[in-house]
Structure formats: structure tokens, C-alpha cells
PDB file of C-alpha atoms in Angstrom:
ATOM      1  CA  UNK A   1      88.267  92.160 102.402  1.00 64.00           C
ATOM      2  CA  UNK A   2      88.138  95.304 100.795  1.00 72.00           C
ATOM      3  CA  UNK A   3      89.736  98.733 101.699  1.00 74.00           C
ATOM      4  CA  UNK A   4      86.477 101.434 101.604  1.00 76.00           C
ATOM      5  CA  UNK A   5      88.048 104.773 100.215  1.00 77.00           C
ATOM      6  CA  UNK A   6      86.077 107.678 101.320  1.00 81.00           C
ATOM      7  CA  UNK A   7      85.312 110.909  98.277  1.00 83.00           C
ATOM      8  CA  UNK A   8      88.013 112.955 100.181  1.00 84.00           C
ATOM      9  CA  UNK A   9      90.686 110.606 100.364  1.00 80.00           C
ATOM     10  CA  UNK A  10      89.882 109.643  96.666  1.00 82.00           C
ATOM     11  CA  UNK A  11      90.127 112.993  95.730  1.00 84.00           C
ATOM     12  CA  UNK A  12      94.208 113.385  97.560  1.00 83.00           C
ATOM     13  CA  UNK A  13      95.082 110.040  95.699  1.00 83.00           C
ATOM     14  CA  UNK A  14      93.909 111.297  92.287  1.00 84.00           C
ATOM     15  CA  UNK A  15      96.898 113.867  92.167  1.00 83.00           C
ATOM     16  CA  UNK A  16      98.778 110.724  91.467  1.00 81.00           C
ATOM     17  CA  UNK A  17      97.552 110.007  88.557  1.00 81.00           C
ATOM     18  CA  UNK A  18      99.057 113.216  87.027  1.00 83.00           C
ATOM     19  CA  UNK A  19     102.707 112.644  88.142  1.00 81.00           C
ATOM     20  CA  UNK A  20     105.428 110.004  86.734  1.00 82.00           C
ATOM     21  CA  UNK A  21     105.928 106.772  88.723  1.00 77.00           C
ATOM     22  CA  UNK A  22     109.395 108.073  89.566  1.00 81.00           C
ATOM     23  CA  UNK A  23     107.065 110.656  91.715  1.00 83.00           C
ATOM     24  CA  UNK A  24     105.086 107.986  93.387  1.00 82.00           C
ATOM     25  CA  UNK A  25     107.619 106.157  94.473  1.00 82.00           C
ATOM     26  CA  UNK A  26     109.276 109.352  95.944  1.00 83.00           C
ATOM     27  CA  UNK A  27     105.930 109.939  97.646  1.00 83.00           C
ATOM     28  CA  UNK A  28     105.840 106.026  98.996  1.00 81.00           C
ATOM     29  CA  UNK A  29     109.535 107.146 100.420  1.00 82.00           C
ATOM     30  CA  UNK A  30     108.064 110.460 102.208  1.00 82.00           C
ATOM     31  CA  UNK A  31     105.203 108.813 103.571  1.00 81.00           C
ATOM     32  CA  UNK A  32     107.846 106.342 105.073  1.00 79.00           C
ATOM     33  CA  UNK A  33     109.797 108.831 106.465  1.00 79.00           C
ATOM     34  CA  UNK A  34     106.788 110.692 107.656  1.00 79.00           C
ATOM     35  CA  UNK A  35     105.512 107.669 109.894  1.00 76.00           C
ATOM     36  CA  UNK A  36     108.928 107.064 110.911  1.00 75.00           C
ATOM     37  CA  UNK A  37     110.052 110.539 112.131  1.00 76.00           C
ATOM     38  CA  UNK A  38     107.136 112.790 111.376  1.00 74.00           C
ATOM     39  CA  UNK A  39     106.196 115.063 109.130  1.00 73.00           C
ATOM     40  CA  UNK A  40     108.276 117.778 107.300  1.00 75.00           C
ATOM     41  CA  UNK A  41     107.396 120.925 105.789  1.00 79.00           C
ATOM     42  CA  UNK A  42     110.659 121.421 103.941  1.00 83.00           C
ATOM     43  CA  UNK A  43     110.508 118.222 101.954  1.00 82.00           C
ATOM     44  CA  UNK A  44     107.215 119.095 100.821  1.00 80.00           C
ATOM     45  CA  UNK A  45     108.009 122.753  99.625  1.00 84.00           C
ATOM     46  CA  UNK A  46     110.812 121.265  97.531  1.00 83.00           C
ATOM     47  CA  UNK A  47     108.732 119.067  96.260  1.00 82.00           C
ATOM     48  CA  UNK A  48     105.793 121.144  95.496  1.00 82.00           C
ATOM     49  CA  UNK A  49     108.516 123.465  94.008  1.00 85.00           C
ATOM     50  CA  UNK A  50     109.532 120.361  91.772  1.00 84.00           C
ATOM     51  CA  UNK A  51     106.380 119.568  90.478  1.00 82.00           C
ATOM     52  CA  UNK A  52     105.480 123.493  89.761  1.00 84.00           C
ATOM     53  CA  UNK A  53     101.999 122.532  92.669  1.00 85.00           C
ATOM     54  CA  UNK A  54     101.015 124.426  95.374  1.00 85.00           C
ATOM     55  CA  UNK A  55     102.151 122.530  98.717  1.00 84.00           C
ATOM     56  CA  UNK A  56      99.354 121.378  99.992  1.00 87.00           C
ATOM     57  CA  UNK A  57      98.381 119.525  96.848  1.00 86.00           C
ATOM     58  CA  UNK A  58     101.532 117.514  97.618  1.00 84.00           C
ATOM     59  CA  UNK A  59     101.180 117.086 101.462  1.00 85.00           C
ATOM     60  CA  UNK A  60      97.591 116.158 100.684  1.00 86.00           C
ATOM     61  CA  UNK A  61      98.987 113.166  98.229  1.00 86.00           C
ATOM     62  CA  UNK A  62     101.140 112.256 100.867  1.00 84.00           C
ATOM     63  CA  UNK A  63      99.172 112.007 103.380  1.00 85.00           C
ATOM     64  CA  UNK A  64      96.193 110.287 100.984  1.00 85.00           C
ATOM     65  CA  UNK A  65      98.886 107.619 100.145  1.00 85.00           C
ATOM     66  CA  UNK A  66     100.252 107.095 103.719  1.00 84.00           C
ATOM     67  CA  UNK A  67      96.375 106.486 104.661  1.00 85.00           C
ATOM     68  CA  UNK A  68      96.115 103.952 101.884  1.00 85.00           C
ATOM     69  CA  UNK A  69      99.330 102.188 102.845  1.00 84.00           C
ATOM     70  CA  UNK A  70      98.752 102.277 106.598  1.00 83.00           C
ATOM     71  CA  UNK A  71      95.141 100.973 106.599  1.00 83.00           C
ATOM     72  CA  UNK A  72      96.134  98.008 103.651  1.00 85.00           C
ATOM     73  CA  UNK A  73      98.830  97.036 106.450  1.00 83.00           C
ATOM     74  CA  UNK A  74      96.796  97.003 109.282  1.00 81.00           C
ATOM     75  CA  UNK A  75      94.478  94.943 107.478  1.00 82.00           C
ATOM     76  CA  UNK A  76      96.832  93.020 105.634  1.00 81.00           C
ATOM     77  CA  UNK A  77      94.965  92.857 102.398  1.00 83.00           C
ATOM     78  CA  UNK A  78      96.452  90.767  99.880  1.00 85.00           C
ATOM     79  CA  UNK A  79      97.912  91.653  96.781  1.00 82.00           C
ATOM     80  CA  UNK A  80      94.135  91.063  94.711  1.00 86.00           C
ATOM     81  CA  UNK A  81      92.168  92.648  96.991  1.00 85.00           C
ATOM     82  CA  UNK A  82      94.586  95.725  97.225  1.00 84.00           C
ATOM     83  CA  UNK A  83      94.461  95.938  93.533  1.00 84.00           C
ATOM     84  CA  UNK A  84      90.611  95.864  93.806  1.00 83.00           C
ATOM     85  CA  UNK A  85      90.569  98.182  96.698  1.00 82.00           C
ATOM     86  CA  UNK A  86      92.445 100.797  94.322  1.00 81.00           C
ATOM     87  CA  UNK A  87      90.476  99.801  90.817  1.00 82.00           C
ATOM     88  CA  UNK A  88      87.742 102.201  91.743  1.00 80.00           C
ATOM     89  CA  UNK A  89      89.957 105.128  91.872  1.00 81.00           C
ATOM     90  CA  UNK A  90      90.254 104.938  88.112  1.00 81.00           C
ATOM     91  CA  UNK A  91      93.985 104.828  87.646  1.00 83.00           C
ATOM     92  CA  UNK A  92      95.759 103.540  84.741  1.00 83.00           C
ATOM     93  CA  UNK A  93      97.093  99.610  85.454  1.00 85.00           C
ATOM     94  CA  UNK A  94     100.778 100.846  85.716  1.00 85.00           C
ATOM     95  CA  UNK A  95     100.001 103.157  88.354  1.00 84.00           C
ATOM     96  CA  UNK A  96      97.924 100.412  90.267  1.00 84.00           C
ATOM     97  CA  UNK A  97     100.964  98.188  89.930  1.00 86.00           C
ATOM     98  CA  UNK A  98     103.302 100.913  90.983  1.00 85.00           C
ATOM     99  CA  UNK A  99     100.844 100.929  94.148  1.00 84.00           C
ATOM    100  CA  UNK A 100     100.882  97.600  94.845  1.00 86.00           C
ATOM    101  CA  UNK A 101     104.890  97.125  94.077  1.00 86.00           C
ATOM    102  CA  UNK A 102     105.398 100.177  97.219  1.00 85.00           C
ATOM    103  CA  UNK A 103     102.617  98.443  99.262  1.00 84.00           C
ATOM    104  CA  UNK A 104     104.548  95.252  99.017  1.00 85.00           C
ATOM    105  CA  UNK A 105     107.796  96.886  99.860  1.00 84.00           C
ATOM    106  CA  UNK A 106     106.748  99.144 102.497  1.00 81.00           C
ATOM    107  CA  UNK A 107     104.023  96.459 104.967  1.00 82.00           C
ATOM    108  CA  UNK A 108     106.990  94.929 106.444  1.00 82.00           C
ATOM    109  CA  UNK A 109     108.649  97.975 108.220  1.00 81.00           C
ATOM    110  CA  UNK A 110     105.166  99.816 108.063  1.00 80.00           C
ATOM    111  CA  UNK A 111     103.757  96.994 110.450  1.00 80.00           C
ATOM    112  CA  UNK A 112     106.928  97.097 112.364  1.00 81.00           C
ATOM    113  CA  UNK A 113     106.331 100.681 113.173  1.00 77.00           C
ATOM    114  CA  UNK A 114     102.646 100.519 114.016  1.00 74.00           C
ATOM    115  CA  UNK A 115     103.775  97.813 116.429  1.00 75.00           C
ATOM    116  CA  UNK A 116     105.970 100.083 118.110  1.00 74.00           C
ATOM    117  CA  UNK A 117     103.601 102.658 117.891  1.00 71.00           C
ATOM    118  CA  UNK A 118     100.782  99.966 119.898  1.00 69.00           C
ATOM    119  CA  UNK A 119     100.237 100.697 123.588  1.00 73.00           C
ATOM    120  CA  UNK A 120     102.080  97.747 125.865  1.00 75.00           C
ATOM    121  CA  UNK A 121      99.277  96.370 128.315  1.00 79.00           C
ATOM    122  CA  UNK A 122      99.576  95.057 131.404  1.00 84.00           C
ATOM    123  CA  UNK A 123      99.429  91.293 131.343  1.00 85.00           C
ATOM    124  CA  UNK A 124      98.185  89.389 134.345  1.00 87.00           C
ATOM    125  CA  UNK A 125     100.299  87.313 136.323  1.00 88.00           C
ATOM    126  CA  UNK A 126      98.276  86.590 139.847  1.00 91.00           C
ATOM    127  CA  UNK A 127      95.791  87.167 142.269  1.00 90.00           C
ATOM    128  CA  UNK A 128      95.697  87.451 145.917  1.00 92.00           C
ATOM    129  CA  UNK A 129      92.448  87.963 147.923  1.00 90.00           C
ATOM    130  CA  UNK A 130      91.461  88.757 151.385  1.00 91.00           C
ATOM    131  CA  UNK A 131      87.775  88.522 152.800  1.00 88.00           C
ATOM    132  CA  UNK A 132      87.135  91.152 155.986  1.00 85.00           C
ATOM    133  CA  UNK A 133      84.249  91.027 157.727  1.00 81.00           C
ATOM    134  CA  UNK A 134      82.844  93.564 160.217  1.00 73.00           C
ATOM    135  CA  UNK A 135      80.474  91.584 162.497  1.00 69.00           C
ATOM    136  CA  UNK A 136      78.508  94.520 163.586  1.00 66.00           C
ATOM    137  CA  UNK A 137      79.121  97.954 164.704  1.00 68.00           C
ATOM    138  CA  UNK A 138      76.553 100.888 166.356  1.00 70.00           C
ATOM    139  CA  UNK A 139      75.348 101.877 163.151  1.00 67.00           C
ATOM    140  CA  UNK A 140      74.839  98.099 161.469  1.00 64.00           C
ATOM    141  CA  UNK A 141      74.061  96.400 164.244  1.00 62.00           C
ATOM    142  CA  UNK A 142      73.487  92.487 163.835  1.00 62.00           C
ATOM    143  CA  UNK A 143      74.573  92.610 160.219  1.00 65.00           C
ATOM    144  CA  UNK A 144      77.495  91.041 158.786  1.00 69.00           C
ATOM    145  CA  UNK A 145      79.258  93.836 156.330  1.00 75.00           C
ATOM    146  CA  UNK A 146      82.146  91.416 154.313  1.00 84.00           C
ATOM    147  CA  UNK A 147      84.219  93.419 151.675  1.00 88.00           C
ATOM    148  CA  UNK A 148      86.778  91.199 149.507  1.00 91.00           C
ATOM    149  CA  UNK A 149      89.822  92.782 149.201  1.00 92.00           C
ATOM    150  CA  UNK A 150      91.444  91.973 145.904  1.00 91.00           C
ATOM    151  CA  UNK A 151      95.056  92.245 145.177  1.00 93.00           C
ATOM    152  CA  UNK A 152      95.904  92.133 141.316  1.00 91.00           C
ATOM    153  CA  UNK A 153      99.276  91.838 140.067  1.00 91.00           C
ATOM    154  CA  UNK A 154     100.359  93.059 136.363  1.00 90.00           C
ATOM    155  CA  UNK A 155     103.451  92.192 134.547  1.00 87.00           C
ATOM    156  CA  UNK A 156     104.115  95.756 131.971  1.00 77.00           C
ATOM    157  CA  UNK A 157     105.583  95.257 128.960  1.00 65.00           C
ATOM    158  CA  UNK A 158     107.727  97.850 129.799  1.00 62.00           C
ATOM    159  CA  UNK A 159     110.971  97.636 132.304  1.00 58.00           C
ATOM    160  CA  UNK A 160     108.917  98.874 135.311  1.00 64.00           C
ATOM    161  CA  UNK A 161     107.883  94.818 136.449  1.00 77.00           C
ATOM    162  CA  UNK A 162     105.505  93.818 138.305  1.00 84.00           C
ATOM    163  CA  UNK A 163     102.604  96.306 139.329  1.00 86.00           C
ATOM    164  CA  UNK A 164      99.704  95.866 142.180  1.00 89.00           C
ATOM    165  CA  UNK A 165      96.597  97.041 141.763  1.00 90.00           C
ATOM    166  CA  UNK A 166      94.176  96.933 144.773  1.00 92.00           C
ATOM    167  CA  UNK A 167      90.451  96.782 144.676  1.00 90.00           C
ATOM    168  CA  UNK A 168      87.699  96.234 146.992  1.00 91.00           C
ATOM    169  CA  UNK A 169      84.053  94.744 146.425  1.00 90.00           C
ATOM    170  CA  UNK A 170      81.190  93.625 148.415  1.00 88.00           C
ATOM    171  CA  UNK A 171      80.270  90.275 147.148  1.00 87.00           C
ATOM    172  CA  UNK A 172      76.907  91.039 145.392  1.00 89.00           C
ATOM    173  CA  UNK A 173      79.471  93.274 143.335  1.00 90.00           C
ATOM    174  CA  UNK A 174      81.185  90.663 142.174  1.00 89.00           C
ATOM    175  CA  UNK A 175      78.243  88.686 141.696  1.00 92.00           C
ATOM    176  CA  UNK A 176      76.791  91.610 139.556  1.00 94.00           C
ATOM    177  CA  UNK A 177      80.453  91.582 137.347  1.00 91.00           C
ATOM    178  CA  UNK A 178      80.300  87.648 136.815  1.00 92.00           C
ATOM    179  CA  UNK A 179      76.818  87.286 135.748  1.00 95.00           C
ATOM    180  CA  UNK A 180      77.626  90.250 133.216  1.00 95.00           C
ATOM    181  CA  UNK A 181      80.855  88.591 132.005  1.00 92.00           C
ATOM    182  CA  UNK A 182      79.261  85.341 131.196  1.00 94.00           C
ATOM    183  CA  UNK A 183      76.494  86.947 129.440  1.00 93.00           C
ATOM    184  CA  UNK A 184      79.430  88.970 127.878  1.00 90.00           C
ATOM    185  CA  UNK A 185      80.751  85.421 126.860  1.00 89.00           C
ATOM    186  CA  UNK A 186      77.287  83.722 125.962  1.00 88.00           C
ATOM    187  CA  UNK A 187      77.378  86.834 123.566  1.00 87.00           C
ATOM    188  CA  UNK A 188      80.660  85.985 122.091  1.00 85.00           C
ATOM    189  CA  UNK A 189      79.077  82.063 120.786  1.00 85.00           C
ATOM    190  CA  UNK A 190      75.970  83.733 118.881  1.00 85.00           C
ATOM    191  CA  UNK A 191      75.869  83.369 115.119  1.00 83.00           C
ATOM    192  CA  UNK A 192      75.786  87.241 115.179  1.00 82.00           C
ATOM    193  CA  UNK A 193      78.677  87.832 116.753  1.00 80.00           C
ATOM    194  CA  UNK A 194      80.761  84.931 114.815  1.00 80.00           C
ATOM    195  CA  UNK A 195      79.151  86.151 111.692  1.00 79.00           C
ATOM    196  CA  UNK A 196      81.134  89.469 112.769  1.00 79.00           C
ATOM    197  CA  UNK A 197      84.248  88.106 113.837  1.00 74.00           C
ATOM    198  CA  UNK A 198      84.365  86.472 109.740  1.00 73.00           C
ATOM    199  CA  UNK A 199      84.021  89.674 108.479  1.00 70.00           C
ATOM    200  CA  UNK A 200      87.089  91.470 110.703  1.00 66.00           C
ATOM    201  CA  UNK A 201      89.378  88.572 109.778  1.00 54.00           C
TER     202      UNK A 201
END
């Protein structure tokens, strides 16, 4: 699977080509540092200073090659078809290897970081349910009203434990949800949808 580089990002990346490998490396290190602890406006200046460029031409690089690290990781491209993802941006085969050598080096600690940086869901652990019924009242009279009370309980990733969330529902409500989560799961076994699912992986 190919990375898709848009005209703007191609056009951050191409300041590379201008600047020693020495440079790119450096850059590989900022944009480390950068998803790590954030951005800095000081190591850019001196480095914009360095190079005799104005500082957003650097931050731009920066940023352009943090983009094209970040998205290789998260889809974990492998060495050819990072090399082909980069081919169109012209660069000499040095600098492509360069690339590749700082992609290599970086996806381990680069995936550890957009790990920490995922949201920790709720996992489910149980279910406890109650069925009330009101057998009639002045305003419903000879009509049976039942509600299901639902009691969910969530294990959080993070030190908090358990957590109970409680929902109500007539039962043609939960009718309504089932019927739309098996059609939801009918969807899931079409040759569209697996036909999709190839093409994420």
C-alpha cells in the first residue's frame, strides 16, 4: 500500500533535497523531539539561522517530514513501498535511502508514542438487566408500559476500575437496535465491504 502525498506536502519535503544528509537526519531528530515534547520555536530559528533560510521554510520541512514518518508508521509500509511512496517526489536515491534509513530507525518509538497518544476505551466486562412493568395507571389505562432497565459495566484502561453506565429502553427499542446491528453485521460479510477491508490492511 502506498503513501498518497498531497502538492503541499510535496512541496515542504522538496526543501530536502537542497540540504546535506547530515541536515536530514537532524530534521528526522527534531521531528522526534517534536512528537515527543512538542514543538519548539528556538530550535527552528537556530536552525533556519544555520542554513542561512527563513524559519518557516525549516518548520515547514519539519513538519512535511514528521507527516511522512507518522503516516508510513501508522500504516506500517514496508521498506519497498516506502521507497515507492517517496520515488515520486523526485529525490536523488541517497536521499530516498537516507529517508528510509530514519524511517526504519524512528517506527519503533514513533509507534510507541502514537500508542500513548491513542484514547483508552472502556472495555466491557458485564451486564445486568431489570424488566419494570407498570400494569396500568389513569392515563394508560389497560396497557402494559415495560421499560428494561440496563445496567452496563466498563472496565477503563485507566486506574479509575470499573464504571456503570445505566440505560433504559422500551423493548421495540431494542428490537429497533438489534435488527440494525445485524444488518450492520450482514454488511460486514459483503464482497464490498471485504473488498475494503483488503485494501486498509
Amino acid at each position: 500500500m502506498l503513501l498518497v502525498l498531497s502538492e503541499q506536502h510535496k512541496g515542504h519535503l522538496s526543501f530536502l533535497s537542497t540540504v546535506e544528509p547530515e541536515v536530514v537526519a537532524e530534521f528526522g531528530r527534531i521531528t522526534l523531539d517534536f512528537l515527543k515534547r512538542g514543538t519548539s520555536p528556538k530550535i527552528y530559528e537556530a536552525a533556519a539561522r544555520k542554513l542561512g533560510v527563513s524559519v518557516e521554510r525549516v518548520q515547514c520541512a519539519v513538519e512535511g517530514l514528521m507527516f511522512l514518518v507518522l503516516e508510513s508508521c501508522r500504516r506500517t509500509l514496508s521498506d519497498t513501498d516506502f521507497l515507492d511512496s517517496v520515488l515520486v517526489l523526485g529525490f536523488s536515491q541517497d536521499l530516498n535511502n537516507t529517508l528510509l534509513q530514519l524511517y526504519l530507525q524512528q517506527s519503533a518509538q514513533v509507534r510507541s508514542v502514537l500508542a500513548q497518544l491513542a484514547p483508552s476505551l472502556p472495555v466491557y466486562h458485564s451486564l445486568e438487566w431489570r424488566l419494570d412493568v407498570n400494569m396500568s395507571s389513569r392515563a394508560l389505562r389497560q396497557q402494559l408500559c415495560p421499560i428494561i432497565t440496563l445496567c452496563l459495566n466498563l472496565t477503563s484502561g485507566d486506574a479509575s476500575g470499573k464504571v456503570c453506565k445505566l440505560l433504559q429502553a422500551r423493548p421495540s427499542t431494542l428490537l429497533h437496535l438489534l435488527s440494525v446491528l445485524e444488518k450492520a453485521l450482514d454488511a460486514m460479510k459483503s464482497n464490498h465491504s471485504r473488498r475494503i477491508l483488503r485494501n486498509i490492511k
